[in-house]
């Protein structure tokens, strides 16, 4: 594949500014819950919030962040915010309009990182050829928004290798991040390695297995055994497994005490045998949607 000459500005911004662990907000819409969890997160030292247009909580975040920043003596530039373009907002004209709305809802002059949430477009079948057309148009508009300073870096989410290859052949600004499902039961190693080779940061979501699969991972015998050795929880080991590979992680929770527990993952160093044991778990289970079916 011939790779286009690309601007590395987005990658530089992310490498300098993006923390390795953030607060995921998927399925968290209640203002009281968001306020309580982010308040605790800022108190502990978190400086990274992950949201998306499809999460329908950007406006709530926009209402609570000014007060929380003031409470914790922080400025806007002290925190890193990621949002994502909804599949319904892909395509020429739609993308820019949706990002401007995200800026308004978040009450911020800029967003640190904006991703294409999904390689497919709403109302198109997964095998429809226009999926490629719309995601190309969306990325081109993100490049323009970055030129305008409305967003500081850009990237993608749920992109498979074929999606990335097509993007790298035509993009002007190299994507800084590919955010994908990743946990010991779905290691996504080929995509992670491809991103590493191309200088794209691999970011893990659903590190604990996703809303409907958490218990399977937390009760995995290999994970539980390693957690006992480190006198910590299986959840912390799952997050540490990602961090120890150089991935950033985005655990989400509705519970304040889990915010502190997740933060401990930064302190865990897994040895070579532990990493090998986790990487040898035979059970394979994808907890979330499958982007490989999108052409």
Short mmCIF file of C-alpha atoms in Angstrom, two decimals:
data_model
loop_
_atom_site.label_atom_id
_atom_site.label_comp_id
_atom_site.label_asym_id
_atom_site.label_seq_id
_atom_site.Cartn_x
_atom_site.Cartn_y
_atom_site.Cartn_z
CA UNK A 1 0.00 0.00 0.00
CA UNK A 2 1.28 3.44 -0.89
CA UNK A 3 0.90 5.75 2.08
CA UNK A 4 0.20 9.40 1.50
CA UNK A 5 2.47 12.08 2.92
CA UNK A 6 0.76 13.15 6.11
CA UNK A 7 0.88 15.82 8.77
CA UNK A 8 1.82 14.42 12.19
CA UNK A 9 0.34 17.32 14.19
CA UNK A 10 -2.53 15.25 15.62
CA UNK A 11 -0.16 12.52 16.79
CA UNK A 12 2.16 15.08 18.41
CA UNK A 13 -0.73 16.68 20.30
CA UNK A 14 -2.02 13.37 21.62
CA UNK A 15 1.41 12.09 22.63
CA UNK A 16 2.07 15.29 24.57
CA UNK A 17 -1.35 15.89 26.10
CA UNK A 18 -3.49 12.75 26.38
CA UNK A 19 -3.35 10.89 29.73
CA UNK A 20 -3.13 7.09 29.73
CA UNK A 21 -6.32 6.57 31.70
CA UNK A 22 -9.61 8.40 31.33
CA UNK A 23 -13.17 8.43 32.56
CA UNK A 24 -15.47 6.64 30.12
CA UNK A 25 -19.02 7.98 30.02
CA UNK A 26 -20.81 5.45 27.80
CA UNK A 27 -24.36 4.83 29.10
CA UNK A 28 -23.93 7.51 31.78
CA UNK A 29 -26.42 10.30 31.19
CA UNK A 30 -27.70 11.31 34.62
CA UNK A 31 -26.27 14.68 35.63
CA UNK A 32 -26.00 13.70 39.29
CA UNK A 33 -23.97 10.57 38.46
CA UNK A 34 -21.68 12.35 36.02
CA UNK A 35 -21.12 15.18 38.50
CA UNK A 36 -20.31 12.80 41.34
CA UNK A 37 -17.97 10.54 39.36
CA UNK A 38 -16.06 13.30 37.56
CA UNK A 39 -15.77 15.27 40.80
CA UNK A 40 -14.10 12.24 42.39
CA UNK A 41 -11.99 11.65 39.29
CA UNK A 42 -10.61 15.20 39.30
CA UNK A 43 -9.91 14.87 43.01
CA UNK A 44 -7.82 11.73 42.41
CA UNK A 45 -5.92 13.18 39.45
CA UNK A 46 -7.84 12.07 36.36
CA UNK A 47 -7.65 14.66 33.60
CA UNK A 48 -9.26 12.80 30.72
CA UNK A 49 -12.96 12.46 29.81
CA UNK A 50 -14.23 10.31 26.94
CA UNK A 51 -17.65 11.02 25.47
CA UNK A 52 -19.43 10.80 22.10
CA UNK A 53 -22.31 12.36 20.25
CA UNK A 54 -24.19 9.09 20.46
CA UNK A 55 -23.80 8.94 24.28
CA UNK A 56 -26.18 11.91 24.57
CA UNK A 57 -24.35 13.40 27.53
CA UNK A 58 -22.24 16.15 25.94
CA UNK A 59 -24.67 18.87 27.04
CA UNK A 60 -24.70 17.50 30.58
CA UNK A 61 -20.91 17.55 30.66
CA UNK A 62 -21.01 21.10 29.34
CA UNK A 63 -23.19 22.13 32.28
CA UNK A 64 -21.13 20.50 35.02
CA UNK A 65 -17.54 20.96 33.86
CA UNK A 66 -17.15 24.72 34.50
CA UNK A 67 -18.11 24.30 38.15
CA UNK A 68 -15.95 21.22 38.63
CA UNK A 69 -12.95 22.85 36.99
CA UNK A 70 -13.32 25.80 39.32
CA UNK A 71 -13.75 23.57 42.37
CA UNK A 72 -10.51 21.69 41.62
CA UNK A 73 -8.56 24.81 40.54
CA UNK A 74 -8.29 23.56 36.98
CA UNK A 75 -8.44 25.32 33.63
CA UNK A 76 -9.92 23.98 30.40
CA UNK A 77 -6.44 23.30 29.06
CA UNK A 78 -5.70 21.08 32.08
CA UNK A 79 -8.12 18.42 30.93
CA UNK A 80 -8.37 16.31 27.78
CA UNK A 81 -11.77 15.70 26.17
CA UNK A 82 -12.50 13.14 23.45
CA UNK A 83 -15.74 13.00 21.48
CA UNK A 84 -16.82 10.98 18.47
CA UNK A 85 -18.82 11.65 15.32
CA UNK A 86 -21.99 9.56 15.32
CA UNK A 87 -22.62 7.20 12.37
CA UNK A 88 -25.73 9.29 11.71
CA UNK A 89 -23.58 12.41 11.23
CA UNK A 90 -21.11 11.02 8.72
CA UNK A 91 -20.71 12.62 5.31
CA UNK A 92 -20.01 15.97 3.72
CA UNK A 93 -21.58 18.86 5.63
CA UNK A 94 -23.06 16.69 8.36
CA UNK A 95 -19.76 16.14 10.14
CA UNK A 96 -18.85 19.79 10.55
CA UNK A 97 -22.35 20.69 11.69
CA UNK A 98 -22.33 17.91 14.28
CA UNK A 99 -18.94 18.88 15.68
CA UNK A 100 -20.02 22.52 16.01
CA UNK A 101 -23.00 21.28 18.00
CA UNK A 102 -20.69 19.17 20.17
CA UNK A 103 -18.61 22.27 20.86
CA UNK A 104 -21.73 24.17 21.87
CA UNK A 105 -23.04 21.34 24.03
CA UNK A 106 -19.70 20.87 25.77
CA UNK A 107 -19.38 24.65 26.24
CA UNK A 108 -15.80 24.56 25.05
CA UNK A 109 -13.90 26.51 22.36
CA UNK A 110 -12.16 23.32 21.23
CA UNK A 111 -12.23 19.53 21.62
CA UNK A 112 -8.90 17.81 22.20
CA UNK A 113 -9.65 14.71 20.11
CA UNK A 114 -12.52 13.84 17.77
CA UNK A 115 -12.85 10.32 16.37
CA UNK A 116 -15.00 8.76 13.69
CA UNK A 117 -17.04 6.49 15.94
CA UNK A 118 -17.73 3.69 13.47
CA UNK A 119 -16.55 2.83 9.93
CA UNK A 120 -20.15 2.49 8.74
CA UNK A 121 -22.86 5.09 8.20
CA UNK A 122 -26.36 4.95 9.67
CA UNK A 123 -29.10 3.65 7.40
CA UNK A 124 -26.58 1.93 5.11
CA UNK A 125 -26.10 -1.83 5.15
CA UNK A 126 -22.67 -2.99 6.28
CA UNK A 127 -21.78 -4.15 2.77
CA UNK A 128 -22.86 -0.93 1.02
CA UNK A 129 -20.03 0.63 -0.98
CA UNK A 130 -20.96 4.15 0.15
CA UNK A 131 -19.72 3.42 3.68
CA UNK A 132 -16.19 4.06 2.42
CA UNK A 133 -17.28 7.26 0.67
CA UNK A 134 -18.97 8.73 3.74
CA UNK A 135 -16.17 7.91 6.17
CA UNK A 136 -13.65 9.49 3.75
CA UNK A 137 -15.78 12.65 3.58
CA UNK A 138 -16.08 12.67 7.37
CA UNK A 139 -12.34 12.41 7.89
CA UNK A 140 -11.67 15.18 5.36
CA UNK A 141 -14.02 17.47 7.32
CA UNK A 142 -12.27 16.57 10.58
CA UNK A 143 -9.00 17.62 8.94
CA UNK A 144 -10.56 20.97 8.05
CA UNK A 145 -11.91 21.43 11.59
CA UNK A 146 -8.45 20.73 12.92
CA UNK A 147 -7.02 23.34 10.54
CA UNK A 148 -9.54 25.81 11.99
CA UNK A 149 -8.49 25.04 15.58
CA UNK A 150 -11.92 23.77 16.58
CA UNK A 151 -10.41 20.38 17.33
CA UNK A 152 -6.80 19.71 18.29
CA UNK A 153 -6.38 16.13 17.05
CA UNK A 154 -8.34 13.55 15.07
CA UNK A 155 -8.60 9.81 14.79
CA UNK A 156 -10.91 6.85 14.40
CA UNK A 157 -12.68 4.20 16.42
CA UNK A 158 -13.50 0.57 15.62
CA UNK A 159 -11.37 0.65 12.47
CA UNK A 160 -10.09 -2.66 11.14
CA UNK A 161 -6.85 -2.92 9.17
CA UNK A 162 -8.62 -2.59 5.81
CA UNK A 163 -10.34 0.60 6.97
CA UNK A 164 -7.03 2.02 8.17
CA UNK A 165 -5.25 1.13 4.94
CA UNK A 166 -7.83 2.99 2.90
CA UNK A 167 -7.59 6.01 5.21
CA UNK A 168 -3.79 6.12 5.19
CA UNK A 169 -3.76 6.06 1.39
CA UNK A 170 -5.75 9.30 1.17
CA UNK A 171 -5.58 11.27 4.44
CA UNK A 172 -3.69 14.52 4.89
CA UNK A 173 -3.36 14.33 8.69
CA UNK A 174 -2.36 11.00 10.19
CA UNK A 175 -4.96 9.68 12.65
CA UNK A 176 -3.61 9.95 16.17
CA UNK A 177 -5.77 7.24 17.74
CA UNK A 178 -7.72 4.11 16.92
CA UNK A 179 -10.09 3.33 19.81
CA UNK A 180 -11.15 -0.34 19.79
CA UNK A 181 -12.59 -3.06 21.96
CA UNK A 182 -9.70 -4.79 23.70
CA UNK A 183 -9.51 -7.14 26.69
CA UNK A 184 -7.93 -10.55 27.43
CA UNK A 185 -10.86 -12.42 25.86
CA UNK A 186 -10.63 -10.25 22.73
CA UNK A 187 -7.04 -9.08 22.44
CA UNK A 188 -7.37 -7.50 18.98
CA UNK A 189 -3.64 -8.05 18.55
CA UNK A 190 -3.41 -7.72 14.77
CA UNK A 191 -5.09 -4.31 14.73
CA UNK A 192 -3.02 -3.14 17.72
CA UNK A 193 0.22 -4.22 16.05
CA UNK A 194 -0.74 -2.56 12.76
CA UNK A 195 -1.44 0.70 14.60
CA UNK A 196 1.92 0.47 16.35
CA UNK A 197 3.71 0.03 13.02
CA UNK A 198 1.95 3.09 11.57
CA UNK A 199 2.47 5.32 14.60
CA UNK A 200 -1.22 5.36 15.55
CA UNK A 201 -1.94 5.12 19.26
CA UNK A 202 -4.09 2.10 20.12
CA UNK A 203 -6.71 2.92 22.75
CA UNK A 204 -8.73 0.23 24.50
CA UNK A 205 -12.39 0.45 25.36
CA UNK A 206 -14.40 -2.22 27.20
CA UNK A 207 -11.23 -3.29 29.04
CA UNK A 208 -13.50 -5.04 31.54
CA UNK A 209 -15.51 -6.71 28.80
CA UNK A 210 -18.42 -4.38 28.19
CA UNK A 211 -21.73 -3.95 30.04
CA UNK A 212 -23.00 -7.50 29.34
CA UNK A 213 -19.74 -9.39 29.71
CA UNK A 214 -18.06 -8.02 32.81
CA UNK A 215 -18.58 -11.02 35.07
CA UNK A 216 -16.95 -13.48 32.64
CA UNK A 217 -13.71 -11.52 32.64
CA UNK A 218 -13.70 -10.67 36.34
CA UNK A 219 -14.13 -14.36 37.18
CA UNK A 220 -11.54 -15.63 34.72
CA UNK A 221 -9.26 -17.92 36.74
CA UNK A 222 -6.03 -16.55 35.22
CA UNK A 223 -7.00 -12.95 35.95
CA UNK A 224 -8.19 -13.79 39.47
CA UNK A 225 -4.94 -15.61 40.27
CA UNK A 226 -2.79 -12.68 39.15
CA UNK A 227 -5.00 -10.23 41.03
CA UNK A 228 -4.45 -12.22 44.22
CA UNK A 229 -0.67 -12.09 43.76
CA UNK A 230 -0.84 -8.28 43.47
CA UNK A 231 -3.37 -7.94 46.32
CA UNK A 232 -5.79 -6.13 44.08
CA UNK A 233 -8.99 -6.72 42.11
CA UNK A 234 -9.45 -8.44 38.77
CA UNK A 235 -10.70 -5.13 37.35
CA UNK A 236 -7.40 -3.44 38.19
CA UNK A 237 -5.44 -6.27 36.54
CA UNK A 238 -7.56 -6.02 33.39
CA UNK A 239 -6.81 -2.31 33.12
CA UNK A 240 -3.14 -2.82 33.98
CA UNK A 241 -2.87 -5.43 31.22
CA UNK A 242 -3.77 -2.77 28.68
CA UNK A 243 -1.57 -0.10 30.25
CA UNK A 244 1.41 -2.49 30.36
CA UNK A 245 1.16 -2.83 26.58
CA UNK A 246 1.23 0.91 26.05
CA UNK A 247 -2.50 1.24 25.41
CA UNK A 248 -4.56 3.94 27.07
CA UNK A 249 -7.77 2.79 28.78
CA UNK A 250 -11.21 4.30 29.36
CA UNK A 251 -13.02 2.50 32.18
CA UNK A 252 -16.53 3.75 32.81
CA UNK A 253 -18.49 3.43 36.00
CA UNK A 254 -21.61 4.69 37.75
CA UNK A 255 -19.98 4.18 41.15
CA UNK A 256 -17.63 6.62 42.86
CA UNK A 257 -15.51 4.03 44.66
CA UNK A 258 -14.73 2.32 41.36
CA UNK A 259 -13.14 5.56 40.14
CA UNK A 260 -10.46 5.17 42.80
CA UNK A 261 -10.06 1.46 42.20
CA UNK A 262 -9.51 1.96 38.47
CA UNK A 263 -6.91 4.65 39.18
CA UNK A 264 -4.74 2.03 40.96
CA UNK A 265 -4.11 0.27 37.66
CA UNK A 266 -1.37 2.83 36.90
CA UNK A 267 0.68 1.39 39.77
CA UNK A 268 0.61 -2.25 38.62
CA UNK A 269 3.51 -3.67 36.64
CA UNK A 270 2.86 -7.15 35.31
CA UNK A 271 5.89 -9.37 34.77
CA UNK A 272 6.63 -11.24 31.57
CA UNK A 273 5.09 -14.50 32.78
CA UNK A 274 1.91 -12.76 33.89
CA UNK A 275 1.57 -11.03 30.54
CA UNK A 276 2.22 -14.33 28.75
CA UNK A 277 -0.34 -16.14 30.89
CA UNK A 278 -2.98 -13.51 30.15
CA UNK A 279 -2.07 -13.55 26.47
CA UNK A 280 -2.52 -17.32 26.43
CA UNK A 281 -6.10 -17.37 27.71
CA UNK A 282 -7.95 -19.57 25.26
CA UNK A 283 -11.45 -18.21 25.69
CA UNK A 284 -12.26 -15.73 22.93
CA UNK A 285 -15.38 -13.61 23.20
CA UNK A 286 -16.16 -10.31 21.52
CA UNK A 287 -18.41 -8.31 23.82
CA UNK A 288 -19.32 -5.41 21.52
CA UNK A 289 -20.32 -4.74 17.91
CA UNK A 290 -18.24 -6.19 15.05
CA UNK A 291 -16.72 -3.61 12.65
CA UNK A 292 -15.14 -6.29 10.46
CA UNK A 293 -18.43 -6.67 8.57
CA UNK A 294 -18.32 -3.05 7.35
CA UNK A 295 -16.85 -2.65 3.87
#
